[in-house]
Amino acid sequence: NGILRYSPDGASLVNSGMEAYWSVLYEMKNPVADIKGDRAVVADQDGTLIEIFDKDGETGSITTSYNIIKARVSSQGMVAAILDGGDATWINFYGPDGSLIAENQTHVADPGYPMDVAISDNSDIMMVTYQFVEGSQTTSYVAFYNFGDIGQSEDDRIVSGYTYEGAVIPQIEYLDSTRSAALKDNGFTIYSGTQIPKEGTTVEVKKEIVSTFFDENTIGLVFKSGKKDKQYTMQVYGIDGTLRFEKEFNVPYTTIKMSDGCILMYNSSQICVMNSRGVQKYMGSVDGTIRDFFKIGWNKYLMVLDTGVSTIKFS
């Protein structure tokens, strides 16, 4: 029921009328945000400041020893951050109040360069994807760190890990409380388990993936089609790897995502809405520059423009 606004000067939680519930001041050069449920983190990318929030305001603040590459938050407010330490890279794990829980130093040779990080809903598991070069081949490694009781007896708290030769894994996500996904340059893999995640369904494709989108039940892949009238091809899969549908389309999007079961595409001035079966429900242009667009109810959508916020309803 709120919108998180953030800038180099501070962050605030506002309603659809842009009235603030709370606001917090800070100084950042390049703030980036991650949100999960009622928790959010705003981090100064290439800087050293991390701010942690819940629906009532700031819960913690962190000044890191190294520049921040990426920060992610869990639904309980735990934060994982990838930090650039020069010769080494650090992956740190923090509590909602900003207290350091664990830190892990990584090297390019072992286990590789960290590409992305995700945290489970129960905050016990931190999932990390690494990339390294073995011979002339790029190899990726997905590791699951357990910060609960089960991980205490394991080396570096790694309870399971999987290696993928010839694949790049730029993005990983927790889909729900038990399942996570590795989104690769050649498909995706699903994992399940709350304490020791196990590898499950894998889908591999031969075309180059240009975009991905997902929710707790869906993985979507977009490819260039090579056709002038239909530039893109979309494949939408269930979590079990079943292909639900394939569709060619010609929307000049810059962002594609799932929102409350619908597929949303937009650029700075155009929006397109498809349902979960790929049927187009709306396509149109708007005045102003679109910053964000998402579904908030039955046929109701919130559009964040550079000039303000609009609620739109499709009949």
PDB file of C-alpha atoms in Angstrom:
ATOM      1  CA  ASN A   1       0.000   0.000   0.000  1.00  0.00           C
ATOM      2  CA  GLY A   2       2.959   2.320  -0.397  1.00  0.00           C
ATOM      3  CA  ILE A   3       5.511   3.512  -2.945  1.00  0.00           C
ATOM      4  CA  LEU A   4       9.177   3.767  -2.019  1.00  0.00           C
ATOM      5  CA  ARG A   5      10.746   6.919  -3.457  1.00  0.00           C
ATOM      6  CA  TYR A   6      14.511   7.225  -3.346  1.00  0.00           C
ATOM      7  CA  SER A   7      17.111   9.637  -4.656  1.00  0.00           C
ATOM      8  CA  PRO A   8      20.727  10.628  -3.876  1.00  0.00           C
ATOM      9  CA  ASP A   9      19.372  12.790  -1.018  1.00  0.00           C
ATOM     10  CA  GLY A  10      17.052  10.376   0.782  1.00  0.00           C
ATOM     11  CA  ALA A  11      14.131   7.947   0.710  1.00  0.00           C
ATOM     12  CA  SER A  12      10.468   8.156   1.634  1.00  0.00           C
ATOM     13  CA  LEU A  13       7.402   5.927   1.671  1.00  0.00           C
ATOM     14  CA  VAL A  14       4.405   7.653   0.076  1.00  0.00           C
ATOM     15  CA  ASN A  15       0.813   6.830  -0.839  1.00  0.00           C
ATOM     16  CA  SER A  16      -0.703   7.126  -4.328  1.00  0.00           C
ATOM     17  CA  GLY A  17      -1.253  10.840  -3.665  1.00  0.00           C
ATOM     18  CA  MET A  18       2.496  11.225  -2.995  1.00  0.00           C
ATOM     19  CA  GLU A  19       1.860  12.041   0.687  1.00  0.00           C
ATOM     20  CA  ALA A  20       4.708  10.761   2.862  1.00  0.00           C
ATOM     21  CA  TYR A  21       4.303   8.211   5.656  1.00  0.00           C
ATOM     22  CA  TRP A  22       7.966   8.782   6.550  1.00  0.00           C
ATOM     23  CA  SER A  23      11.177  10.151   5.057  1.00  0.00           C
ATOM     24  CA  VAL A  24      14.869   9.565   5.762  1.00  0.00           C
ATOM     25  CA  LEU A  25      17.802  11.726   4.653  1.00  0.00           C
ATOM     26  CA  TYR A  26      21.157  10.336   3.481  1.00  0.00           C
ATOM     27  CA  GLU A  27      23.823  11.161   0.890  1.00  0.00           C
ATOM     28  CA  MET A  28      24.503   8.798  -2.026  1.00  0.00           C
ATOM     29  CA  LYS A  29      25.834   9.253  -5.563  1.00  0.00           C
ATOM     30  CA  ASN A  30      24.153   6.293  -7.297  1.00  0.00           C
ATOM     31  CA  PRO A  31      21.336   4.800  -5.176  1.00  0.00           C
ATOM     32  CA  VAL A  32      19.822   1.456  -6.238  1.00  0.00           C
ATOM     33  CA  ALA A  33      16.997  -0.340  -4.426  1.00  0.00           C
ATOM     34  CA  ASP A  34      15.826  -3.893  -3.794  1.00  0.00           C
ATOM     35  CA  ILE A  35      12.406  -4.629  -2.272  1.00  0.00           C
ATOM     36  CA  LYS A  36      10.927  -7.848  -0.868  1.00  0.00           C
ATOM     37  CA  GLY A  37       7.520  -7.705   0.787  1.00  0.00           C
ATOM     38  CA  ASP A  38       7.564  -4.969   3.437  1.00  0.00           C
ATOM     39  CA  ARG A  39      11.360  -4.681   3.455  1.00  0.00           C
ATOM     40  CA  ALA A  40      13.676  -2.593   1.287  1.00  0.00           C
ATOM     41  CA  VAL A  41      17.359  -1.808   0.936  1.00  0.00           C
ATOM     42  CA  VAL A  42      18.824   1.240  -0.806  1.00  0.00           C
ATOM     43  CA  ALA A  43      22.541   0.992  -1.562  1.00  0.00           C
ATOM     44  CA  ASP A  44      25.027   3.459  -3.029  1.00  0.00           C
ATOM     45  CA  GLN A  45      26.392   1.489  -5.979  1.00  0.00           C
ATOM     46  CA  ASP A  46      30.179   2.035  -6.181  1.00  0.00           C
ATOM     47  CA  GLY A  47      29.894   3.784  -2.811  1.00  0.00           C
ATOM     48  CA  THR A  48      29.891   2.480   0.778  1.00  0.00           C
ATOM     49  CA  LEU A  49      26.459   3.311   2.273  1.00  0.00           C
ATOM     50  CA  ILE A  50      23.535   0.887   2.701  1.00  0.00           C
ATOM     51  CA  GLU A  51      20.176   1.919   4.214  1.00  0.00           C
ATOM     52  CA  ILE A  52      17.641  -0.707   5.369  1.00  0.00           C
ATOM     53  CA  PHE A  53      13.911   0.039   5.694  1.00  0.00           C
ATOM     54  CA  ASP A  54      10.594  -1.523   6.603  1.00  0.00           C
ATOM     55  CA  LYS A  55       7.086  -0.046   6.278  1.00  0.00           C
ATOM     56  CA  ASP A  56       7.646   2.067   9.407  1.00  0.00           C
ATOM     57  CA  GLY A  57      10.974   3.615   8.350  1.00  0.00           C
ATOM     58  CA  GLU A  58      14.694   2.996   8.709  1.00  0.00           C
ATOM     59  CA  THR A  59      15.746  -0.132  10.616  1.00  0.00           C
ATOM     60  CA  GLY A  60      19.498   0.006  10.039  1.00  0.00           C
ATOM     61  CA  SER A  61      22.391   1.720   8.282  1.00  0.00           C
ATOM     62  CA  ILE A  62      25.693   0.200   7.117  1.00  0.00           C
ATOM     63  CA  THR A  63      28.953   1.782   6.049  1.00  0.00           C
ATOM     64  CA  THR A  64      30.928  -0.878   4.187  1.00  0.00           C
ATOM     65  CA  SER A  65      34.709  -1.254   4.018  1.00  0.00           C
ATOM     66  CA  TYR A  66      34.642  -1.650   0.234  1.00  0.00           C
ATOM     67  CA  ASN A  67      32.596  -0.291  -2.658  1.00  0.00           C
ATOM     68  CA  ILE A  68      29.170  -1.863  -3.145  1.00  0.00           C
ATOM     69  CA  ILE A  69      28.497  -3.830  -6.326  1.00  0.00           C
ATOM     70  CA  LYS A  70      25.037  -5.137  -5.419  1.00  0.00           C
ATOM     71  CA  ALA A  71      22.746  -5.442  -2.380  1.00  0.00           C
ATOM     72  CA  ARG A  72      19.667  -7.640  -1.922  1.00  0.00           C
ATOM     73  CA  VAL A  73      17.121  -7.865   0.897  1.00  0.00           C
ATOM     74  CA  SER A  74      14.959 -10.710   2.239  1.00  0.00           C
ATOM     75  CA  SER A  75      11.324 -10.482   3.355  1.00  0.00           C
ATOM     76  CA  GLN A  76      12.618 -10.484   6.959  1.00  0.00           C
ATOM     77  CA  GLY A  77      15.024  -7.604   6.358  1.00  0.00           C
ATOM     78  CA  MET A  78      18.311  -9.512   6.097  1.00  0.00           C
ATOM     79  CA  VAL A  79      20.721  -7.986   3.575  1.00  0.00           C
ATOM     80  CA  ALA A  80      23.363  -9.606   1.371  1.00  0.00           C
ATOM     81  CA  ALA A  81      25.915  -7.361  -0.324  1.00  0.00           C
ATOM     82  CA  ILE A  82      28.622  -7.996  -2.905  1.00  0.00           C
ATOM     83  CA  LEU A  83      31.595  -5.703  -2.249  1.00  0.00           C
ATOM     84  CA  ASP A  84      34.575  -4.905  -4.471  1.00  0.00           C
ATOM     85  CA  GLY A  85      37.749  -5.471  -2.466  1.00  0.00           C
ATOM     86  CA  GLY A  86      40.168  -5.034  -5.360  1.00  0.00           C
ATOM     87  CA  ASP A  87      42.155  -8.278  -5.471  1.00  0.00           C
ATOM     88  CA  ALA A  88      39.279 -10.063  -3.748  1.00  0.00           C
ATOM     89  CA  THR A  89      35.506  -9.704  -3.633  1.00  0.00           C
ATOM     90  CA  TRP A  90      33.493  -9.884  -0.427  1.00  0.00           C
ATOM     91  CA  ILE A  91      29.974 -11.216   0.121  1.00  0.00           C
ATOM     92  CA  ASN A  92      28.652  -9.895   3.434  1.00  0.00           C
ATOM     93  CA  PHE A  93      25.459 -10.835   5.272  1.00  0.00           C
ATOM     94  CA  TYR A  94      23.763  -8.315   7.591  1.00  0.00           C
ATOM     95  CA  GLY A  95      20.832  -8.264   9.997  1.00  0.00           C
ATOM     96  CA  PRO A  96      17.866  -5.844   9.628  1.00  0.00           C
ATOM     97  CA  ASP A  97      19.595  -3.456  12.071  1.00  0.00           C
ATOM     98  CA  GLY A  98      22.745  -3.398   9.932  1.00  0.00           C
ATOM     99  CA  SER A  99      24.796  -5.687  12.189  1.00  0.00           C
ATOM    100  CA  LEU A 100      27.341  -7.894  10.386  1.00  0.00           C
ATOM    101  CA  ILE A 101      26.388 -11.578  10.633  1.00  0.00           C
ATOM    102  CA  ALA A 102      28.926 -13.127   8.255  1.00  0.00           C
ATOM    103  CA  GLU A 103      31.506 -12.145   5.661  1.00  0.00           C
ATOM    104  CA  ASN A 104      32.959 -14.311   2.927  1.00  0.00           C
ATOM    105  CA  GLN A 105      36.028 -13.460   0.879  1.00  0.00           C
ATOM    106  CA  THR A 106      36.076 -14.766  -2.684  1.00  0.00           C
ATOM    107  CA  HIS A 107      38.733 -14.835  -5.387  1.00  0.00           C
ATOM    108  CA  VAL A 108      38.400 -15.054  -9.163  1.00  0.00           C
ATOM    109  CA  ALA A 109      40.268 -18.380  -9.130  1.00  0.00           C
ATOM    110  CA  ASP A 110      38.230 -19.932  -6.322  1.00  0.00           C
ATOM    111  CA  PRO A 111      35.252 -20.064  -6.344  1.00  0.00           C
ATOM    112  CA  GLY A 112      35.009 -17.291  -8.982  1.00  0.00           C
ATOM    113  CA  TYR A 113      33.642 -13.794  -9.426  1.00  0.00           C
ATOM    114  CA  PRO A 114      30.204 -13.340  -7.770  1.00  0.00           C
ATOM    115  CA  MET A 115      27.565 -12.329 -10.332  1.00  0.00           C
ATOM    116  CA  ASP A 116      24.435 -12.201  -8.171  1.00  0.00           C
ATOM    117  CA  VAL A 117      23.085 -13.019  -4.721  1.00  0.00           C
ATOM    118  CA  ALA A 118      19.620 -13.882  -3.336  1.00  0.00           C
ATOM    119  CA  ILE A 119      18.239 -14.628   0.147  1.00  0.00           C
ATOM    120  CA  SER A 120      15.542 -17.129   1.133  1.00  0.00           C
ATOM    121  CA  ASP A 121      12.352 -15.979   2.853  1.00  0.00           C
ATOM    122  CA  ASN A 122      13.412 -17.598   6.140  1.00  0.00           C
ATOM    123  CA  SER A 123      16.783 -15.807   5.772  1.00  0.00           C
ATOM    124  CA  ASP A 124      18.685 -19.044   6.512  1.00  0.00           C
ATOM    125  CA  ILE A 125      19.951 -19.476   2.940  1.00  0.00           C
ATOM    126  CA  MET A 126      22.081 -17.138   0.868  1.00  0.00           C
ATOM    127  CA  MET A 127      22.299 -18.186  -2.784  1.00  0.00           C
ATOM    128  CA  VAL A 128      25.283 -16.951  -4.818  1.00  0.00           C
ATOM    129  CA  THR A 129      26.226 -17.432  -8.469  1.00  0.00           C
ATOM    130  CA  TYR A 130      29.921 -17.314  -9.374  1.00  0.00           C
ATOM    131  CA  GLN A 131      31.632 -17.193 -12.746  1.00  0.00           C
ATOM    132  CA  PHE A 132      35.150 -18.364 -13.571  1.00  0.00           C
ATOM    133  CA  VAL A 133      37.173 -19.397 -16.622  1.00  0.00           C
ATOM    134  CA  GLU A 134      38.462 -22.960 -16.780  1.00  0.00           C
ATOM    135  CA  GLY A 135      40.848 -23.386 -19.701  1.00  0.00           C
ATOM    136  CA  SER A 136      39.095 -21.531 -22.509  1.00  0.00           C
ATOM    137  CA  GLN A 137      35.589 -22.218 -21.186  1.00  0.00           C
ATOM    138  CA  THR A 138      33.368 -20.055 -19.018  1.00  0.00           C
ATOM    139  CA  THR A 139      31.971 -22.005 -16.077  1.00  0.00           C
ATOM    140  CA  SER A 140      29.376 -20.995 -13.477  1.00  0.00           C
ATOM    141  CA  TYR A 141      28.915 -22.250  -9.929  1.00  0.00           C
ATOM    142  CA  VAL A 142      25.761 -21.836  -7.835  1.00  0.00           C
ATOM    143  CA  ALA A 143      26.353 -22.122  -4.080  1.00  0.00           C
ATOM    144  CA  PHE A 144      23.855 -22.242  -1.207  1.00  0.00           C
ATOM    145  CA  TYR A 145      25.133 -20.951   2.152  1.00  0.00           C
ATOM    146  CA  ASN A 146      23.149 -21.960   5.245  1.00  0.00           C
ATOM    147  CA  PHE A 147      23.432 -19.561   8.198  1.00  0.00           C
ATOM    148  CA  GLY A 148      21.196 -21.703  10.416  1.00  0.00           C
ATOM    149  CA  ASP A 149      22.115 -24.694  12.565  1.00  0.00           C
ATOM    150  CA  ILE A 150      22.499 -27.048   9.588  1.00  0.00           C
ATOM    151  CA  GLY A 151      25.247 -24.953   8.000  1.00  0.00           C
ATOM    152  CA  GLN A 152      27.480 -24.834  11.095  1.00  0.00           C
ATOM    153  CA  SER A 153      29.255 -28.115  10.323  1.00  0.00           C
ATOM    154  CA  GLU A 154      29.875 -27.359   6.622  1.00  0.00           C
ATOM    155  CA  ASP A 155      32.960 -25.712   5.120  1.00  0.00           C
ATOM    156  CA  ASP A 156      32.195 -22.008   4.570  1.00  0.00           C
ATOM    157  CA  ARG A 157      28.567 -22.980   5.438  1.00  0.00           C
ATOM    158  CA  ILE A 158      28.009 -24.232   1.863  1.00  0.00           C
ATOM    159  CA  VAL A 159      25.336 -26.971   2.102  1.00  0.00           C
ATOM    160  CA  SER A 160      24.954 -27.557  -1.658  1.00  0.00           C
ATOM    161  CA  GLY A 161      26.536 -26.328  -4.869  1.00  0.00           C
ATOM    162  CA  TYR A 162      26.210 -26.983  -8.596  1.00  0.00           C
ATOM    163  CA  THR A 163      28.619 -26.385 -11.487  1.00  0.00           C
ATOM    164  CA  TYR A 164      27.537 -25.517 -15.054  1.00  0.00           C
ATOM    165  CA  GLU A 165      30.174 -25.699 -17.784  1.00  0.00           C
ATOM    166  CA  GLY A 166      29.860 -23.291 -20.687  1.00  0.00           C
ATOM    167  CA  ALA A 167      27.066 -21.295 -19.032  1.00  0.00           C
ATOM    168  CA  VAL A 168      26.834 -17.757 -17.680  1.00  0.00           C
ATOM    169  CA  ILE A 169      24.363 -17.163 -14.811  1.00  0.00           C
ATOM    170  CA  PRO A 170      23.882 -13.393 -14.410  1.00  0.00           C
ATOM    171  CA  GLN A 171      20.700 -13.602 -12.322  1.00  0.00           C
ATOM    172  CA  ILE A 172      19.354 -15.723  -9.468  1.00  0.00           C
ATOM    173  CA  GLU A 173      16.060 -15.287  -7.620  1.00  0.00           C
ATOM    174  CA  TYR A 174      14.085 -16.800  -4.747  1.00  0.00           C
ATOM    175  CA  LEU A 175      10.608 -17.442  -6.208  1.00  0.00           C
ATOM    176  CA  ASP A 176       8.906 -18.378  -2.911  1.00  0.00           C
ATOM    177  CA  SER A 177       9.793 -19.813   0.493  1.00  0.00           C
ATOM    178  CA  THR A 178      11.134 -23.118  -0.877  1.00  0.00           C
ATOM    179  CA  ARG A 179      12.051 -22.587  -4.542  1.00  0.00           C
ATOM    180  CA  SER A 180      14.738 -20.560  -6.292  1.00  0.00           C
ATOM    181  CA  ALA A 181      15.860 -20.138  -9.881  1.00  0.00           C
ATOM    182  CA  ALA A 182      19.109 -19.630 -11.758  1.00  0.00           C
ATOM    183  CA  LEU A 183      18.444 -17.665 -14.947  1.00  0.00           C
ATOM    184  CA  LYS A 184      21.205 -18.610 -17.390  1.00  0.00           C
ATOM    185  CA  ASP A 185      22.274 -17.425 -20.822  1.00  0.00           C
ATOM    186  CA  ASN A 186      21.026 -20.781 -22.147  1.00  0.00           C
ATOM    187  CA  GLY A 187      17.881 -21.382 -20.061  1.00  0.00           C
ATOM    188  CA  PHE A 188      17.112 -21.835 -16.374  1.00  0.00           C
ATOM    189  CA  THR A 189      17.338 -24.261 -13.452  1.00  0.00           C
ATOM    190  CA  ILE A 190      14.928 -24.545 -10.513  1.00  0.00           C
ATOM    191  CA  TYR A 191      16.041 -25.569  -6.997  1.00  0.00           C
ATOM    192  CA  SER A 192      13.899 -26.567  -4.026  1.00  0.00           C
ATOM    193  CA  GLY A 193      14.406 -27.069  -0.310  1.00  0.00           C
ATOM    194  CA  THR A 194      14.369 -24.810   2.740  1.00  0.00           C
ATOM    195  CA  GLN A 195      17.660 -25.971   4.347  1.00  0.00           C
ATOM    196  CA  ILE A 196      19.648 -27.931   1.728  1.00  0.00           C
ATOM    197  CA  PRO A 197      18.394 -26.815  -1.705  1.00  0.00           C
ATOM    198  CA  LYS A 198      18.464 -29.510  -4.395  1.00  0.00           C
ATOM    199  CA  GLU A 199      18.687 -29.093  -8.159  1.00  0.00           C
ATOM    200  CA  GLY A 200      15.413 -29.780  -9.966  1.00  0.00           C
ATOM    201  CA  THR A 201      13.994 -28.861 -13.354  1.00  0.00           C
ATOM    202  CA  THR A 202      16.388 -27.540 -16.014  1.00  0.00           C
ATOM    203  CA  VAL A 203      15.323 -26.051 -19.344  1.00  0.00           C
ATOM    204  CA  GLU A 204      17.955 -25.363 -22.004  1.00  0.00           C
ATOM    205  CA  VAL A 205      17.461 -23.274 -25.152  1.00  0.00           C
ATOM    206  CA  LYS A 206      19.687 -22.748 -28.187  1.00  0.00           C
ATOM    207  CA  LYS A 207      18.747 -19.134 -29.026  1.00  0.00           C
ATOM    208  CA  GLU A 208      20.337 -16.124 -27.356  1.00  0.00           C
ATOM    209  CA  ILE A 209      18.180 -14.855 -24.481  1.00  0.00           C
ATOM    210  CA  VAL A 210      17.725 -11.073 -24.500  1.00  0.00           C
ATOM    211  CA  SER A 211      15.333 -10.741 -21.503  1.00  0.00           C
ATOM    212  CA  THR A 212      13.851 -12.803 -18.686  1.00  0.00           C
ATOM    213  CA  PHE A 213      10.799 -12.331 -16.454  1.00  0.00           C
ATOM    214  CA  PHE A 214       9.332 -14.428 -13.671  1.00  0.00           C
ATOM    215  CA  ASP A 215       7.032 -14.840 -10.696  1.00  0.00           C
ATOM    216  CA  GLU A 216       6.503 -17.679  -8.217  1.00  0.00           C
ATOM    217  CA  ASN A 217       4.847 -19.876 -10.885  1.00  0.00           C
ATOM    218  CA  THR A 218       6.346 -18.666 -14.158  1.00  0.00           C
ATOM    219  CA  ILE A 219       9.646 -18.253 -15.994  1.00  0.00           C
ATOM    220  CA  GLY A 220       9.603 -16.227 -19.220  1.00  0.00           C
ATOM    221  CA  LEU A 221      12.360 -16.002 -21.837  1.00  0.00           C
ATOM    222  CA  VAL A 222      12.566 -13.516 -24.731  1.00  0.00           C
ATOM    223  CA  PHE A 223      14.633 -14.001 -27.901  1.00  0.00           C
ATOM    224  CA  LYS A 224      15.203 -12.017 -31.093  1.00  0.00           C
ATOM    225  CA  SER A 225      13.012 -13.590 -33.789  1.00  0.00           C
ATOM    226  CA  GLY A 226      14.880 -12.263 -36.821  1.00  0.00           C
ATOM    227  CA  LYS A 227      11.612 -11.019 -38.362  1.00  0.00           C
ATOM    228  CA  LYS A 228      10.941  -7.358 -39.167  1.00  0.00           C
ATOM    229  CA  ASP A 229       7.222  -7.390 -38.353  1.00  0.00           C
ATOM    230  CA  LYS A 230       7.633  -9.468 -35.171  1.00  0.00           C
ATOM    231  CA  GLN A 231      11.020  -8.674 -33.659  1.00  0.00           C
ATOM    232  CA  TYR A 232      10.765 -10.879 -30.565  1.00  0.00           C
ATOM    233  CA  THR A 233       9.708 -14.374 -29.541  1.00  0.00           C
ATOM    234  CA  MET A 234       8.475 -15.052 -26.014  1.00  0.00           C
ATOM    235  CA  GLN A 235       8.517 -18.499 -24.380  1.00  0.00           C
ATOM    236  CA  VAL A 236       6.688 -18.864 -21.070  1.00  0.00           C
ATOM    237  CA  TYR A 237       7.292 -21.914 -18.864  1.00  0.00           C
ATOM    238  CA  GLY A 238       5.828 -23.293 -15.681  1.00  0.00           C
ATOM    239  CA  ILE A 239       8.190 -23.964 -12.786  1.00  0.00           C
ATOM    240  CA  ASP A 240       8.029 -27.671 -13.703  1.00  0.00           C
ATOM    241  CA  GLY A 241       9.611 -26.848 -17.081  1.00  0.00           C
ATOM    242  CA  THR A 242       6.405 -27.221 -19.115  1.00  0.00           C
ATOM    243  CA  LEU A 243       6.184 -24.787 -22.044  1.00  0.00           C
ATOM    244  CA  ARG A 244       2.873 -22.962 -21.568  1.00  0.00           C
ATOM    245  CA  PHE A 245       3.006 -20.951 -24.778  1.00  0.00           C
ATOM    246  CA  GLU A 246       5.263 -19.352 -27.376  1.00  0.00           C
ATOM    247  CA  LYS A 247       4.370 -16.004 -28.911  1.00  0.00           C
ATOM    248  CA  GLU A 248       5.926 -13.602 -31.403  1.00  0.00           C
ATOM    249  CA  PHE A 249       5.463  -9.897 -30.670  1.00  0.00           C
ATOM    250  CA  ASN A 250       6.698  -6.479 -31.737  1.00  0.00           C
ATOM    251  CA  VAL A 251       6.630  -4.263 -28.644  1.00  0.00           C
ATOM    252  CA  PRO A 252       9.638  -1.872 -28.374  1.00  0.00           C
ATOM    253  CA  TYR A 253      10.060  -2.476 -24.654  1.00  0.00           C
ATOM    254  CA  THR A 254      12.936  -1.584 -22.358  1.00  0.00           C
ATOM    255  CA  THR A 255      11.425  -3.343 -19.303  1.00  0.00           C
ATOM    256  CA  ILE A 256       9.480  -6.618 -19.164  1.00  0.00           C
ATOM    257  CA  LYS A 257       8.204  -8.211 -15.959  1.00  0.00           C
ATOM    258  CA  MET A 258       5.446 -10.214 -14.298  1.00  0.00           C
ATOM    259  CA  SER A 259       3.066  -8.292 -12.050  1.00  0.00           C
ATOM    260  CA  ASP A 260       0.194 -10.045 -10.266  1.00  0.00           C
ATOM    261  CA  GLY A 261      -0.046 -12.726 -12.956  1.00  0.00           C
ATOM    262  CA  CYS A 262       0.177 -10.363 -15.947  1.00  0.00           C
ATOM    263  CA  ILE A 263       3.060  -9.731 -18.338  1.00  0.00           C
ATOM    264  CA  LEU A 264       3.889  -6.019 -18.466  1.00  0.00           C
ATOM    265  CA  MET A 265       6.134  -4.361 -21.051  1.00  0.00           C
ATOM    266  CA  TYR A 266       6.999  -0.693 -21.288  1.00  0.00           C
ATOM    267  CA  ASN A 267       9.491   1.871 -22.466  1.00  0.00           C
ATOM    268  CA  SER A 268       9.631   5.590 -21.620  1.00  0.00           C
ATOM    269  CA  SER A 269       6.298   6.370 -23.318  1.00  0.00           C
ATOM    270  CA  GLN A 270       4.480   3.110 -24.230  1.00  0.00           C
ATOM    271  CA  ILE A 271       2.897   0.311 -22.235  1.00  0.00           C
ATOM    272  CA  CYS A 272       1.663  -3.154 -23.159  1.00  0.00           C
ATOM    273  CA  VAL A 273      -0.269  -5.559 -20.929  1.00  0.00           C
ATOM    274  CA  MET A 274      -0.667  -9.282 -21.632  1.00  0.00           C
ATOM    275  CA  ASN A 275      -2.446 -11.832 -19.487  1.00  0.00           C
ATOM    276  CA  SER A 276      -0.770 -15.026 -18.262  1.00  0.00           C
ATOM    277  CA  ARG A 277      -1.641 -16.763 -21.562  1.00  0.00           C
ATOM    278  CA  GLY A 278       0.045 -14.102 -23.693  1.00  0.00           C
ATOM    279  CA  VAL A 279      -3.187 -12.460 -24.883  1.00  0.00           C
ATOM    280  CA  GLN A 280      -2.683  -8.721 -25.326  1.00  0.00           C
ATOM    281  CA  LYS A 281      -5.118  -6.710 -23.172  1.00  0.00           C
ATOM    282  CA  TYR A 282      -3.807  -3.209 -23.803  1.00  0.00           C
ATOM    283  CA  MET A 283      -1.251  -1.339 -25.884  1.00  0.00           C
ATOM    284  CA  GLY A 284      -0.902   2.432 -25.830  1.00  0.00           C
ATOM    285  CA  SER A 285       1.165   5.566 -25.317  1.00  0.00           C
ATOM    286  CA  VAL A 286       1.168   8.064 -22.444  1.00  0.00           C
ATOM    287  CA  ASP A 287       2.281  11.645 -21.928  1.00  0.00           C
ATOM    288  CA  GLY A 288       5.367  11.924 -19.761  1.00  0.00           C
ATOM    289  CA  THR A 289       8.282   9.603 -19.040  1.00  0.00           C
ATOM    290  CA  ILE A 290       7.398   6.239 -17.468  1.00  0.00           C
ATOM    291  CA  ARG A 291       9.584   5.291 -14.496  1.00  0.00           C
ATOM    292  CA  ASP A 292       7.655   2.211 -13.356  1.00  0.00           C
ATOM    293  CA  PHE A 293       4.428   0.363 -14.084  1.00  0.00           C
ATOM    294  CA  PHE A 294       2.782  -2.428 -12.114  1.00  0.00           C
ATOM    295  CA  LYS A 295      -0.551  -4.047 -11.298  1.00  0.00           C
ATOM    296  CA  ILE A 296      -2.284  -3.157  -8.024  1.00  0.00           C
ATOM    297  CA  GLY A 297      -5.705  -4.801  -8.338  1.00  0.00           C
ATOM    298  CA  TRP A 298      -8.381  -6.185 -10.637  1.00  0.00           C
ATOM    299  CA  ASN A 299      -7.678  -4.423 -13.970  1.00  0.00           C
ATOM    300  CA  LYS A 300      -6.034  -1.590 -11.991  1.00  0.00           C
ATOM    301  CA  TYR A 301      -2.455  -0.479 -12.580  1.00  0.00           C
ATOM    302  CA  LEU A 302      -0.145   2.121 -11.091  1.00  0.00           C
ATOM    303  CA  MET A 303       2.008   4.144 -13.457  1.00  0.00           C
ATOM    304  CA  VAL A 304       4.910   6.113 -12.022  1.00  0.00           C
ATOM    305  CA  LEU A 305       5.827   9.025 -14.291  1.00  0.00           C
ATOM    306  CA  ASP A 306       8.523  11.653 -13.979  1.00  0.00           C
ATOM    307  CA  THR A 307       5.723  14.116 -13.175  1.00  0.00           C
ATOM    308  CA  GLY A 308       3.829  12.019 -10.616  1.00  0.00           C
ATOM    309  CA  VAL A 309       1.759   8.880 -10.144  1.00  0.00           C
ATOM    310  CA  SER A 310      -1.363   7.816 -12.038  1.00  0.00           C
ATOM    311  CA  THR A 311      -3.825   4.991 -11.407  1.00  0.00           C
ATOM    312  CA  ILE A 312      -5.330   3.545 -14.570  1.00  0.00           C
ATOM    313  CA  LYS A 313      -8.104   1.007 -15.058  1.00  0.00           C
ATOM    314  CA  PHE A 314      -8.804  -1.063 -18.149  1.00  0.00           C
ATOM    315  CA  SER A 315     -12.444  -1.843 -18.879  1.00  0.00           C
TER     316      SER A 315
END
